[in-house]
PDB file of C-alpha atoms in Angstrom:
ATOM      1  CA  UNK A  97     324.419-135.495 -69.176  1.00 82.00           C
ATOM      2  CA  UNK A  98     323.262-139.134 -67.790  1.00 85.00           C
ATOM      3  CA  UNK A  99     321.048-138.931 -64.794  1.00 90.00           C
ATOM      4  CA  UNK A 100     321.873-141.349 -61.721  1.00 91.00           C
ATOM      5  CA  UNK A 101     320.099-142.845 -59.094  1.00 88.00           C
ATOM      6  CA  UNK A 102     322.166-143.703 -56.180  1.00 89.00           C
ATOM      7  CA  UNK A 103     320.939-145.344 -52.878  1.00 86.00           C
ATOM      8  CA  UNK A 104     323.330-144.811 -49.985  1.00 86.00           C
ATOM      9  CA  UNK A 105     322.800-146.431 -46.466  1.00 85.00           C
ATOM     10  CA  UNK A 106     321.130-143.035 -45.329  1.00 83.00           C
ATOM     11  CA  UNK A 107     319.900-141.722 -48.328  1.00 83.00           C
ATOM     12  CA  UNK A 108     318.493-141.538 -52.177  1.00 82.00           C
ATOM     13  CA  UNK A 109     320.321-138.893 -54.283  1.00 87.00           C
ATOM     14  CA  UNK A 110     319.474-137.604 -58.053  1.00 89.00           C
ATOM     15  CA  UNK A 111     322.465-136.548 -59.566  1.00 90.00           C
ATOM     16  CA  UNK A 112     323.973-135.755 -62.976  1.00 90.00           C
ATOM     17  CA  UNK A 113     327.044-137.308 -63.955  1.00 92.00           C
ATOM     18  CA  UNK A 114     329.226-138.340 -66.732  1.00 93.00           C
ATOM     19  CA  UNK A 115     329.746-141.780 -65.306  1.00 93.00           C
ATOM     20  CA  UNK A 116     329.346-143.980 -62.491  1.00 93.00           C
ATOM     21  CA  UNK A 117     332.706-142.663 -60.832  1.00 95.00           C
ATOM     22  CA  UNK A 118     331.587-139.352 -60.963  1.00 95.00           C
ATOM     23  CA  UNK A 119     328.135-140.126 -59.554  1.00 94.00           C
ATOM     24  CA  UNK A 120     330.131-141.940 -56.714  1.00 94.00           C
ATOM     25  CA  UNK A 121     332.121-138.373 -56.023  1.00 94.00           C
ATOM     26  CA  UNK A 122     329.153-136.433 -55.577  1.00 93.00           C
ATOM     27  CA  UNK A 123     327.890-138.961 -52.795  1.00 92.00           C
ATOM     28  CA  UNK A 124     331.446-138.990 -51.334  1.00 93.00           C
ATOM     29  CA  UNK A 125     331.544-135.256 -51.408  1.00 93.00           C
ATOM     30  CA  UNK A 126     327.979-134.620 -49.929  1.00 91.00           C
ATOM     31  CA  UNK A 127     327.857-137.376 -47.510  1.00 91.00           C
ATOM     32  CA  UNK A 128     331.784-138.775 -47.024  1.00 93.00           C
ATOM     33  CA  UNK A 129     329.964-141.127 -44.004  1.00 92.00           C
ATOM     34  CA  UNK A 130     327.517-143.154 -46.680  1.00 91.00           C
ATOM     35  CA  UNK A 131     327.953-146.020 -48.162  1.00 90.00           C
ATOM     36  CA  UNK A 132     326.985-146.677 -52.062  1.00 92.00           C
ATOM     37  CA  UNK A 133     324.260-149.870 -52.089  1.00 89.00           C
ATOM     38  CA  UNK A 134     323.191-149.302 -55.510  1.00 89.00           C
ATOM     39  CA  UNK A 135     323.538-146.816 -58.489  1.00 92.00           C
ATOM     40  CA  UNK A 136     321.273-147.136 -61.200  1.00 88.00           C
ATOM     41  CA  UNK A 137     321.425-144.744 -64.487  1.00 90.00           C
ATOM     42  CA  UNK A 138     318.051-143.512 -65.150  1.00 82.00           C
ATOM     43  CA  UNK A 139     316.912-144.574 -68.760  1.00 77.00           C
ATOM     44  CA  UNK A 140     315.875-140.269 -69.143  1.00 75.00           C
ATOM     45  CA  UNK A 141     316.837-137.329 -68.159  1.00 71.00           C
ATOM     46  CA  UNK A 142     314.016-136.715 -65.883  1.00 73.00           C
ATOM     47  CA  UNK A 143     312.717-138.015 -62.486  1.00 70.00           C
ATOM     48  CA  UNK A 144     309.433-138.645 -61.407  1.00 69.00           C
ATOM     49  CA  UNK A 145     308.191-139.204 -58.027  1.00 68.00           C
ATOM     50  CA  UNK A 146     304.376-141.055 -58.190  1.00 67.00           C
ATOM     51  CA  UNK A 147     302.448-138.950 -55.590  1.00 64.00           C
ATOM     52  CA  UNK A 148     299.779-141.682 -55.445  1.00 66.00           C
ATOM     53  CA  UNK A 149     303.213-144.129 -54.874  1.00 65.00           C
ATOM     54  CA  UNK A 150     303.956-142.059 -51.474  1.00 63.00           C
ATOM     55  CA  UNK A 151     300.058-142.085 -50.665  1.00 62.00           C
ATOM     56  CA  UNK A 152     299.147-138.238 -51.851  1.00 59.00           C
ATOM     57  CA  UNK A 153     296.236-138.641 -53.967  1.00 61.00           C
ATOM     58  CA  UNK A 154     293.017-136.811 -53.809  1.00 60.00           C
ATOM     59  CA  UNK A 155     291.936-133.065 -54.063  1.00 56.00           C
ATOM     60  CA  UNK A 156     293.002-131.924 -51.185  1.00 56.00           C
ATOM     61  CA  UNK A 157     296.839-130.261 -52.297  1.00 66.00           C
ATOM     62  CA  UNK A 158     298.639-131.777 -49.381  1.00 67.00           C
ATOM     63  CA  UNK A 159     302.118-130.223 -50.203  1.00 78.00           C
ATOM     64  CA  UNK A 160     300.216-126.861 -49.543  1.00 83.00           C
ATOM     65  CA  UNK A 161     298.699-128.254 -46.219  1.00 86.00           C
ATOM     66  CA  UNK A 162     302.017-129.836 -45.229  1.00 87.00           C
ATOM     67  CA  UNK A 163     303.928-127.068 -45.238  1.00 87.00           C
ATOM     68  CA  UNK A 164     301.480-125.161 -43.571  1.00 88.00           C
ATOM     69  CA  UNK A 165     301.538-127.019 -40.622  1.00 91.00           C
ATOM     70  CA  UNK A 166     305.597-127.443 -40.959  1.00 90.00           C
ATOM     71  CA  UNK A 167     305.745-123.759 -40.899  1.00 90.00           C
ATOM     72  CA  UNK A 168     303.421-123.518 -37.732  1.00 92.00           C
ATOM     73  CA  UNK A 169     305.386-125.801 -35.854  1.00 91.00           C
ATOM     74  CA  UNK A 170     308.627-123.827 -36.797  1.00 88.00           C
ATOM     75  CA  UNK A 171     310.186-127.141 -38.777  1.00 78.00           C
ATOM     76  CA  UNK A 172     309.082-129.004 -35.800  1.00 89.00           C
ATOM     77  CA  UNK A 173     308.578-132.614 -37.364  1.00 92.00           C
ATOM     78  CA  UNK A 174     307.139-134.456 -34.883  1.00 95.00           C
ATOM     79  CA  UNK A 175     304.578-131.389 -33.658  1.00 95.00           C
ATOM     80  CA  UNK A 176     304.186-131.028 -37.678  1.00 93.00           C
ATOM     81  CA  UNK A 177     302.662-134.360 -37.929  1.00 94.00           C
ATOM     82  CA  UNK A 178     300.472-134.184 -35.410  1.00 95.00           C
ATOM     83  CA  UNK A 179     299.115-130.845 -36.950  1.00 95.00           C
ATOM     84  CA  UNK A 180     298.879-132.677 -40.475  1.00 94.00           C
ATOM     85  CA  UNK A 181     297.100-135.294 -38.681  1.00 94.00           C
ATOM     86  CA  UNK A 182     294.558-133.286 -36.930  1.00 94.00           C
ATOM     87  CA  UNK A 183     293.720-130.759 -40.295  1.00 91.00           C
ATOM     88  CA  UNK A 184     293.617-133.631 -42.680  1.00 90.00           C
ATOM     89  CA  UNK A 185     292.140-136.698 -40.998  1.00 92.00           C
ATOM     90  CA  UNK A 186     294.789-139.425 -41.750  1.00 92.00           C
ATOM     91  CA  UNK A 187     296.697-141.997 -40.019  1.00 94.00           C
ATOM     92  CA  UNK A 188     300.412-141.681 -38.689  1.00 95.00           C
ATOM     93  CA  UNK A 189     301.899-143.004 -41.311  1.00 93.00           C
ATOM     94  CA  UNK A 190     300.693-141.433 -44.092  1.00 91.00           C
ATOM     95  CA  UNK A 191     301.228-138.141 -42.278  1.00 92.00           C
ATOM     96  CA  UNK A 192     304.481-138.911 -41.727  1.00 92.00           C
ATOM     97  CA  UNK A 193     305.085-139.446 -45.856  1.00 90.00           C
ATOM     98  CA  UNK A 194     303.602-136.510 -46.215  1.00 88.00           C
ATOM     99  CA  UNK A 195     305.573-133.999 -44.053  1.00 90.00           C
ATOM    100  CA  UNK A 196     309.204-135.686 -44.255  1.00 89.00           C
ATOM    101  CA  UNK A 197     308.270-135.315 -48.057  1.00 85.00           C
ATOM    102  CA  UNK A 198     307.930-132.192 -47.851  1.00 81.00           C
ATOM    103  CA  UNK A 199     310.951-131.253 -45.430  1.00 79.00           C
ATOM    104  CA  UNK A 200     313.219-132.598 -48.232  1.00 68.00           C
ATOM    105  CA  UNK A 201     311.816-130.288 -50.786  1.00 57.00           C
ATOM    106  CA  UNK A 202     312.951-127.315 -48.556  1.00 52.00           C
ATOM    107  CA  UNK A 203     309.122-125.902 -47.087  1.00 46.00           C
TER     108      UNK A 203
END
């Protein structure tokens, strides 16, 4: 089954799908309030998120870290950012990648 990549006003969801239309009723079933900007049918049957493309490179395993400090600030994002910040050294920003990253992926 086709993989699709489909960009909604609020979001970016991986999917399988026959076609485009079914794609489209996942999106309308998960989030009826978005909007479909694009939909793209991946080439494979895999994705692949760069970690050096979202700015988490190095030897330090950030994932680890950042849900460290998500779990001490009890999903707190804001209060988990600023603990990222302090432990690891880096700008707003990139802390920021780094936790709301890591919220998606269910800490």
């Amino acid at each position: 089954m086709p993989l699709f990549e489909v960009e909604t006003d609020s979001h970016i969801i991986i999917t399988w799908a026959q076609d485009n239309d079914e794609a489209s009723a996942v999106v309308t079933d998960a989030y009826p309030n978005d909007s479909v900007l694009r939909m793209t049918k991946r080439p494979r049957d895999t994705w692949v998120i760069s970690k050096s493309a979202l700015g988490l490179s190095g030897s330090l395993d950030v994932c680890h870290t950042a849900r460290d400090c998500l779990s001490k600030a009890e999903g707190d994002k804001v209060h988990a950012i600023r603990l990222y910040m302090h432990e690891t050294g880096v700008d707003l920003e990139q802390a920021r990648k780094v936790i709301e990253s890591n919220m998606v992926m269910g800490w």
